[in-house]
Amino acid sequence: MNQNRETNDLLMYFDGDYLPESQPIFGVSDTAQMWGYSVSDTIRTFGKKLHGTSDHISRLLNSCSEANIEFDIPSTDIQTILSHLVEKNTPLVSPEDEFLIIIYIIGNWSFNPSKAGDYPPSRLLIHCSTINFTEHAKFFIEGQKVRTSIIKQIPSESISSTIKHRSRMHFVMADKEVKSIEPDASPLLLDYDENISESIYANFFIVKDNTIQTPPLQNILPGITRKKIINLAKQMGLKVEEKNLTLEEVHSAEEAFFTSTSRIITPISSIDGISIGTVIPGNMTQKLLIEYGKNVGVDIVAQFLGK
C-alpha cells in the first residue's frame, strides 16, 4: 500500500485553489507559523467515501467560534471542497488506499494592525494524505504501549478543551519525554487534579468490572470517534461510564484503548510498564472494532493488516 505516494504529489486546497502538496504556501511571519493561531479537524475515508463529515465540520466551526476566529465559509461549501479533493486525488493513489484529510483554519489576527480589530481574513487549508496501514498494523497485533507524562493537560480555563487547536508544544514535550523512557510508547496526560485526560492524538478508555469507562468532557477534546464509540457501545447493550479516572484505576484495568479518527480504536497493551489484559485486542475492544467495521462496511483490523 501507499506505493504511489512515492511518486505522486497529492493535491491540497488553499484559499480557493487546488495546489500540489509540495508547493510552499506560508511565509516565516505567518500567523499559524509564528503564533499557532489556527484550528483544525481531521476526517478519514472508508472506501474512498468521507466518514463523519458533518460532525467534524461542526466541531471545526465551533473551534473557530470558541477561539474568536472569524470564518464565513459555509459548512456546505467545505463539504463540497472535501468531496472535490477526494475525487481529484483518487486517481493518484492505489485502489486500497484511504485518505486522511486535515482541515486547517488559520486565524484572522496580526500583531500590529493598522487600527484595532483590522485583521487580515482567516484562511482555509485542506491537506490530503493516505493512511499508512503498514506502519500502524503492529498496534492491532501487539497493542500500543502507553506512559503517563509529567506534562499536564492545558486547563480549560486557559484554552477551552472544546477547541481543536494547533498550539501543541505540550503534546510534543510529552511525546519526547515518554519516548526517552520507552521509545515505542505514546504519552497519556493527566490534568492538574491528577486525573487521566487524553493522549496527544486520541481519547482514552478502559474496561473495568465489565464496564467501559472514559474521562468526562471537562478537560478533554470532545472526540468525534469517542462519541461514536460511546453510542455504539450503548446500542450493543454494553455499560458505559464517563468518570474521573485515577492512575491506580487505569493500572488495574482489564482492557484499555484509544479512539481516534485514523485508527478508530487502538488497543493498549501496557501503561507505565504494567501489562493490560492478556490478549490484543481485548474481548470488549474486539467487539467494538467488529461492530464499528460493520457500520462503515470495512473490516478495520483486516484493512490495517493488509488482509
Short mmCIF file of C-alpha atoms in Angstrom, two decimals:
data_model
loop_
_atom_site.label_atom_id
_atom_site.label_comp_id
_atom_site.label_asym_id
_atom_site.label_seq_id
_atom_site.Cartn_x
_atom_site.Cartn_y
_atom_site.Cartn_z
CA MET A 1 0.00 0.00 0.00
CA ASN A 2 0.92 3.65 -0.42
CA GLN A 3 3.41 2.79 -3.18
CA ASN A 4 2.04 5.57 -5.39
CA ARG A 5 2.79 8.09 -2.65
CA GLU A 6 6.47 7.85 -3.52
CA THR A 7 5.90 9.32 -6.98
CA ASN A 8 2.60 11.21 -6.98
CA ASP A 9 2.19 14.64 -5.45
CA LEU A 10 -1.29 14.81 -3.96
CA LEU A 11 -3.34 17.97 -4.20
CA MET A 12 -4.25 20.23 -1.30
CA TYR A 13 -6.71 23.11 -1.14
CA PHE A 14 -5.63 26.60 -0.11
CA ASP A 15 -7.79 29.71 -0.28
CA GLY A 16 -9.66 28.84 -3.46
CA ASP A 17 -7.00 26.86 -5.30
CA TYR A 18 -6.10 23.18 -5.60
CA LEU A 19 -2.31 23.01 -5.40
CA PRO A 20 0.38 20.29 -5.26
CA GLU A 21 1.13 19.47 -1.63
CA SER A 22 4.82 20.18 -2.22
CA GLN A 23 4.16 23.83 -3.11
CA PRO A 24 5.22 26.26 -0.34
CA ILE A 25 2.34 28.42 0.89
CA PHE A 26 3.47 30.00 4.18
CA GLY A 27 5.93 32.78 4.90
CA VAL A 28 8.07 32.91 8.04
CA SER A 29 5.81 35.55 9.61
CA ASP A 30 2.58 33.65 9.04
CA THR A 31 0.10 33.73 11.94
CA ALA A 32 -0.05 29.93 12.18
CA GLN A 33 3.75 29.63 11.99
CA MET A 34 4.61 32.39 14.46
CA TRP A 35 1.74 32.20 16.93
CA GLY A 36 -0.03 28.87 16.42
CA TYR A 37 -3.32 30.72 15.97
CA SER A 38 -5.17 28.08 13.98
CA VAL A 39 -7.73 25.35 14.50
CA SER A 40 -8.17 22.08 12.66
CA ASP A 41 -10.13 18.88 12.29
CA THR A 42 -9.36 15.53 10.71
CA ILE A 43 -11.53 13.31 8.53
CA ARG A 44 -10.77 9.89 7.05
CA THR A 45 -12.36 7.88 4.29
CA PHE A 46 -13.69 4.34 4.13
CA GLY A 47 -13.83 3.01 0.60
CA LYS A 48 -12.80 6.50 -0.57
CA LYS A 49 -16.01 7.89 0.97
CA LEU A 50 -15.74 10.62 3.62
CA HIS A 51 -16.74 9.46 7.08
CA GLY A 52 -18.49 11.66 9.67
CA THR A 53 -18.01 14.83 7.64
CA SER A 54 -20.82 16.89 9.15
CA ASP A 55 -19.73 16.11 12.73
CA HIS A 56 -16.13 17.10 12.04
CA ILE A 57 -17.06 20.31 10.23
CA SER A 58 -19.44 21.23 13.04
CA ARG A 59 -16.65 20.80 15.61
CA LEU A 60 -14.26 22.76 13.38
CA LEU A 61 -16.63 25.73 13.16
CA ASN A 62 -17.25 25.53 16.91
CA SER A 63 -13.46 25.67 17.44
CA CYS A 64 -13.42 28.86 15.36
CA SER A 65 -16.15 30.41 17.45
CA GLU A 66 -14.51 29.45 20.76
CA ALA A 67 -11.10 30.72 19.54
CA ASN A 68 -12.58 34.01 18.30
CA ILE A 69 -11.62 33.26 14.69
CA GLU A 70 -13.88 34.90 12.13
CA PHE A 71 -14.64 32.44 9.34
CA ASP A 72 -17.50 32.79 6.90
CA ILE A 73 -17.27 29.82 4.50
CA PRO A 74 -20.49 27.77 4.93
CA SER A 75 -20.22 24.15 6.01
CA THR A 76 -21.84 23.05 2.74
CA ASP A 77 -19.03 24.69 0.78
CA ILE A 78 -16.41 22.94 2.93
CA GLN A 79 -18.12 19.62 2.26
CA THR A 80 -18.03 20.33 -1.49
CA ILE A 81 -14.31 21.16 -1.36
CA LEU A 82 -13.61 17.95 0.57
CA SER A 83 -15.51 15.87 -1.99
CA HIS A 84 -13.65 17.52 -4.87
CA LEU A 85 -10.31 16.91 -3.14
CA VAL A 86 -11.06 13.20 -2.76
CA GLU A 87 -12.16 13.00 -6.40
CA LYS A 88 -9.04 14.77 -7.67
CA ASN A 89 -6.65 12.67 -5.56
CA THR A 90 -8.26 9.26 -6.04
CA PRO A 91 -6.56 8.60 -9.43
CA LEU A 92 -3.20 9.36 -7.81
CA VAL A 93 -3.29 6.56 -5.23
CA SER A 94 -3.79 2.81 -5.08
CA PRO A 95 -7.32 1.36 -5.01
CA GLU A 96 -6.80 0.03 -1.46
CA ASP A 97 -5.56 3.36 -0.08
CA GLU A 98 -7.69 5.53 2.20
CA PHE A 99 -7.37 9.27 2.70
CA LEU A 100 -6.65 11.15 5.91
CA ILE A 101 -7.66 14.78 5.45
CA ILE A 102 -6.78 17.61 7.81
CA ILE A 103 -8.71 20.87 7.60
CA TYR A 104 -6.93 23.96 8.95
CA ILE A 105 -8.43 27.37 9.52
CA ILE A 106 -5.68 29.92 10.03
CA GLY A 107 -6.89 32.69 12.31
CA ASN A 108 -7.52 36.31 11.39
CA TRP A 109 -5.03 38.20 13.53
CA SER A 110 -1.86 40.26 13.27
CA PHE A 111 0.50 41.60 15.93
CA ASN A 112 0.33 45.25 14.83
CA PRO A 113 -2.92 46.00 12.99
CA SER A 114 -3.20 49.46 11.43
CA LYS A 115 -6.22 50.02 13.66
CA ALA A 116 -7.88 47.98 16.39
CA GLY A 117 -9.63 44.92 15.01
CA ASP A 118 -8.37 45.48 11.46
CA TYR A 119 -7.08 41.97 10.86
CA PRO A 120 -6.43 40.10 7.62
CA PRO A 121 -9.03 37.45 6.75
CA SER A 122 -8.75 33.90 8.04
CA ARG A 123 -7.67 31.27 5.52
CA LEU A 124 -8.69 27.72 4.71
CA LEU A 125 -6.13 24.99 4.10
CA ILE A 126 -7.07 21.34 3.48
CA HIS A 127 -4.28 18.77 3.33
CA CYS A 128 -4.81 15.27 1.98
CA SER A 129 -2.58 12.24 2.65
CA THR A 130 -3.01 8.47 2.68
CA ILE A 131 -3.16 6.34 5.81
CA ASN A 132 -0.04 4.22 6.22
CA PHE A 133 -1.68 0.95 7.17
CA THR A 134 1.62 -0.93 7.27
CA GLU A 135 3.07 1.48 9.82
CA HIS A 136 0.05 1.17 12.13
CA ALA A 137 -0.62 -2.56 11.71
CA LYS A 138 1.53 -3.55 14.70
CA PHE A 139 -0.84 -1.82 17.13
CA PHE A 140 -3.61 -4.28 16.26
CA ILE A 141 -1.26 -7.21 16.89
CA GLU A 142 0.97 -6.05 19.75
CA GLY A 143 -1.08 -3.16 21.12
CA GLN A 144 0.07 0.37 21.90
CA LYS A 145 2.42 0.91 24.83
CA VAL A 146 1.47 3.96 26.89
CA ARG A 147 3.22 6.04 29.52
CA THR A 148 1.86 8.86 31.64
CA SER A 149 3.75 12.11 31.28
CA ILE A 150 4.86 14.73 33.78
CA ILE A 151 3.45 17.28 31.30
CA LYS A 152 -0.06 18.21 32.34
CA GLN A 153 -3.06 18.85 30.14
CA ILE A 154 -3.72 22.54 29.48
CA PRO A 155 -6.59 23.50 31.81
CA SER A 156 -9.85 24.55 30.16
CA GLU A 157 -9.62 27.87 31.98
CA SER A 158 -6.64 28.71 29.74
CA ILE A 159 -7.74 27.20 26.42
CA SER A 160 -11.15 25.56 26.20
CA SER A 161 -10.90 21.81 25.67
CA THR A 162 -13.61 22.15 23.01
CA ILE A 163 -11.10 23.91 20.71
CA LYS A 164 -9.07 21.60 18.49
CA HIS A 165 -6.15 23.98 18.15
CA ARG A 166 -2.64 23.71 16.73
CA SER A 167 -0.80 25.12 19.77
CA ARG A 168 0.66 21.75 20.65
CA MET A 169 4.05 22.23 22.26
CA HIS A 170 2.89 20.47 25.44
CA PHE A 171 1.96 17.42 23.36
CA VAL A 172 5.37 17.38 21.66
CA MET A 173 7.16 17.72 25.00
CA ALA A 174 5.08 14.88 26.48
CA ASP A 175 5.83 12.66 23.50
CA LYS A 176 9.58 13.30 23.65
CA GLU A 177 9.58 12.68 27.40
CA VAL A 178 7.89 9.26 27.31
CA LYS A 179 9.85 8.13 24.26
CA SER A 180 13.10 8.89 26.11
CA ILE A 181 11.98 6.21 28.58
CA GLU A 182 10.18 3.81 26.25
CA PRO A 183 10.82 4.58 22.56
CA ASP A 184 7.65 3.00 21.19
CA ALA A 185 5.30 4.39 23.85
CA SER A 186 2.62 7.02 23.39
CA PRO A 187 2.00 9.64 26.09
CA LEU A 188 -1.05 9.89 28.31
CA LEU A 189 -1.59 13.24 30.03
CA LEU A 190 -3.08 13.91 33.43
CA ASP A 191 -4.90 17.07 34.48
CA TYR A 192 -3.93 19.21 37.47
CA ASP A 193 -6.14 17.10 39.74
CA GLU A 194 -4.06 14.04 38.77
CA ASN A 195 -6.92 12.50 36.80
CA ILE A 196 -6.39 10.97 33.36
CA SER A 197 -7.23 13.30 30.48
CA GLU A 198 -6.19 12.17 26.98
CA SER A 199 -3.33 11.29 24.68
CA ILE A 200 -1.75 13.67 22.18
CA TYR A 201 -3.89 12.32 19.35
CA ALA A 202 -6.67 10.28 20.94
CA ASN A 203 -9.27 9.88 23.66
CA PHE A 204 -8.75 7.20 26.29
CA PHE A 205 -10.93 4.32 27.50
CA ILE A 206 -10.55 1.41 29.89
CA VAL A 207 -12.65 -1.66 30.59
CA LYS A 208 -13.06 -2.48 34.27
CA ASP A 209 -15.66 -4.60 36.07
CA ASN A 210 -17.39 -5.27 32.73
CA THR A 211 -17.88 -1.52 32.23
CA ILE A 212 -16.37 0.75 29.60
CA GLN A 213 -15.01 3.84 31.37
CA THR A 214 -13.68 7.09 29.91
CA PRO A 215 -12.78 10.52 31.31
CA PRO A 216 -15.57 13.14 31.28
CA LEU A 217 -15.55 16.04 28.83
CA GLN A 218 -14.47 18.74 31.29
CA ASN A 219 -10.79 18.67 30.31
CA ILE A 220 -10.55 16.66 27.08
CA LEU A 221 -11.29 17.26 23.43
CA PRO A 222 -14.83 16.06 22.64
CA GLY A 223 -13.69 13.39 20.19
CA ILE A 224 -15.98 12.51 17.29
CA THR A 225 -14.88 8.86 17.36
CA ARG A 226 -15.15 8.87 21.17
CA LYS A 227 -18.80 9.89 20.89
CA LYS A 228 -19.47 7.27 18.20
CA ILE A 229 -17.89 4.52 20.30
CA ILE A 230 -19.92 5.50 23.38
CA ASN A 231 -23.16 5.47 21.36
CA LEU A 232 -22.22 2.21 19.65
CA ALA A 233 -21.41 0.53 22.96
CA LYS A 234 -24.77 1.56 24.41
CA GLN A 235 -26.55 0.26 21.30
CA MET A 236 -24.75 -3.06 21.85
CA GLY A 237 -26.07 -3.20 25.41
CA LEU A 238 -22.68 -2.51 26.98
CA LYS A 239 -22.38 -0.42 30.12
CA VAL A 240 -20.55 2.90 29.65
CA GLU A 241 -19.47 5.29 32.39
CA GLU A 242 -17.92 8.75 31.99
CA LYS A 243 -15.94 9.38 35.16
CA ASN A 244 -12.67 10.70 36.51
CA LEU A 245 -10.03 8.00 36.26
CA THR A 246 -7.07 7.77 38.60
CA LEU A 247 -3.73 6.16 37.75
CA GLU A 248 -4.49 3.34 40.19
CA GLU A 249 -7.73 2.53 38.37
CA VAL A 250 -6.04 2.66 34.98
CA HIS A 251 -3.15 0.43 36.04
CA SER A 252 -5.60 -2.27 37.15
CA ALA A 253 -7.80 -2.10 34.03
CA GLU A 254 -8.81 -5.31 32.25
CA GLU A 255 -8.58 -3.62 28.83
CA ALA A 256 -7.64 -0.17 27.55
CA PHE A 257 -7.82 1.53 24.18
CA PHE A 258 -7.54 4.86 22.38
CA THR A 259 -10.12 6.24 19.96
CA SER A 260 -9.11 8.47 17.06
CA THR A 261 -10.13 9.34 13.52
CA SER A 262 -7.44 7.42 11.67
CA ARG A 263 -7.32 4.07 13.56
CA ILE A 264 -10.79 4.32 15.12
CA ILE A 265 -9.76 2.06 18.04
CA THR A 266 -6.17 1.36 19.09
CA PRO A 267 -5.76 -1.47 21.64
CA ILE A 268 -3.39 -0.65 24.52
CA SER A 269 -1.03 -3.37 25.77
CA SER A 270 0.66 -1.63 28.72
CA ILE A 271 0.54 1.55 30.78
CA ASP A 272 3.68 2.68 32.61
CA GLY A 273 5.18 -0.75 32.02
CA ILE A 274 2.19 -2.54 33.56
CA SER A 275 0.56 -5.07 31.23
CA ILE A 276 -3.12 -4.50 30.48
CA GLY A 277 -5.19 -7.62 29.81
CA THR A 278 -3.93 -10.89 28.37
CA VAL A 279 -4.88 -10.64 24.66
CA ILE A 280 -4.78 -7.93 21.98
CA PRO A 281 -7.38 -6.73 21.25
CA GLY A 282 -9.27 -7.44 24.47
CA ASN A 283 -12.70 -9.06 24.29
CA MET A 284 -14.76 -5.88 24.55
CA THR A 285 -12.35 -3.89 22.39
CA GLN A 286 -12.64 -6.56 19.70
CA LYS A 287 -16.44 -6.44 19.81
CA LEU A 288 -16.40 -2.67 19.32
CA LEU A 289 -13.93 -2.93 16.41
CA ILE A 290 -16.10 -5.52 14.67
CA GLU A 291 -19.32 -3.59 15.18
CA TYR A 292 -17.81 -0.28 14.05
CA GLY A 293 -16.46 -2.03 10.97
CA LYS A 294 -19.95 -3.27 10.13
CA ASN A 295 -21.23 0.31 10.27
CA VAL A 296 -18.63 1.57 7.78
CA GLY A 297 -18.54 -1.54 5.60
CA VAL A 298 -14.86 -2.28 6.29
CA ASP A 299 -13.08 -4.84 8.45
CA ILE A 300 -10.90 -2.28 10.24
CA VAL A 301 -8.29 -4.68 11.59
CA ALA A 302 -8.01 -6.54 8.29
CA GLN A 303 -7.56 -3.24 6.47
CA PHE A 304 -4.61 -2.28 8.67
CA LEU A 305 -3.12 -5.76 8.43
CA GLY A 306 -3.44 -5.75 4.63
CA LYS A 307 -5.71 -8.80 4.52
#
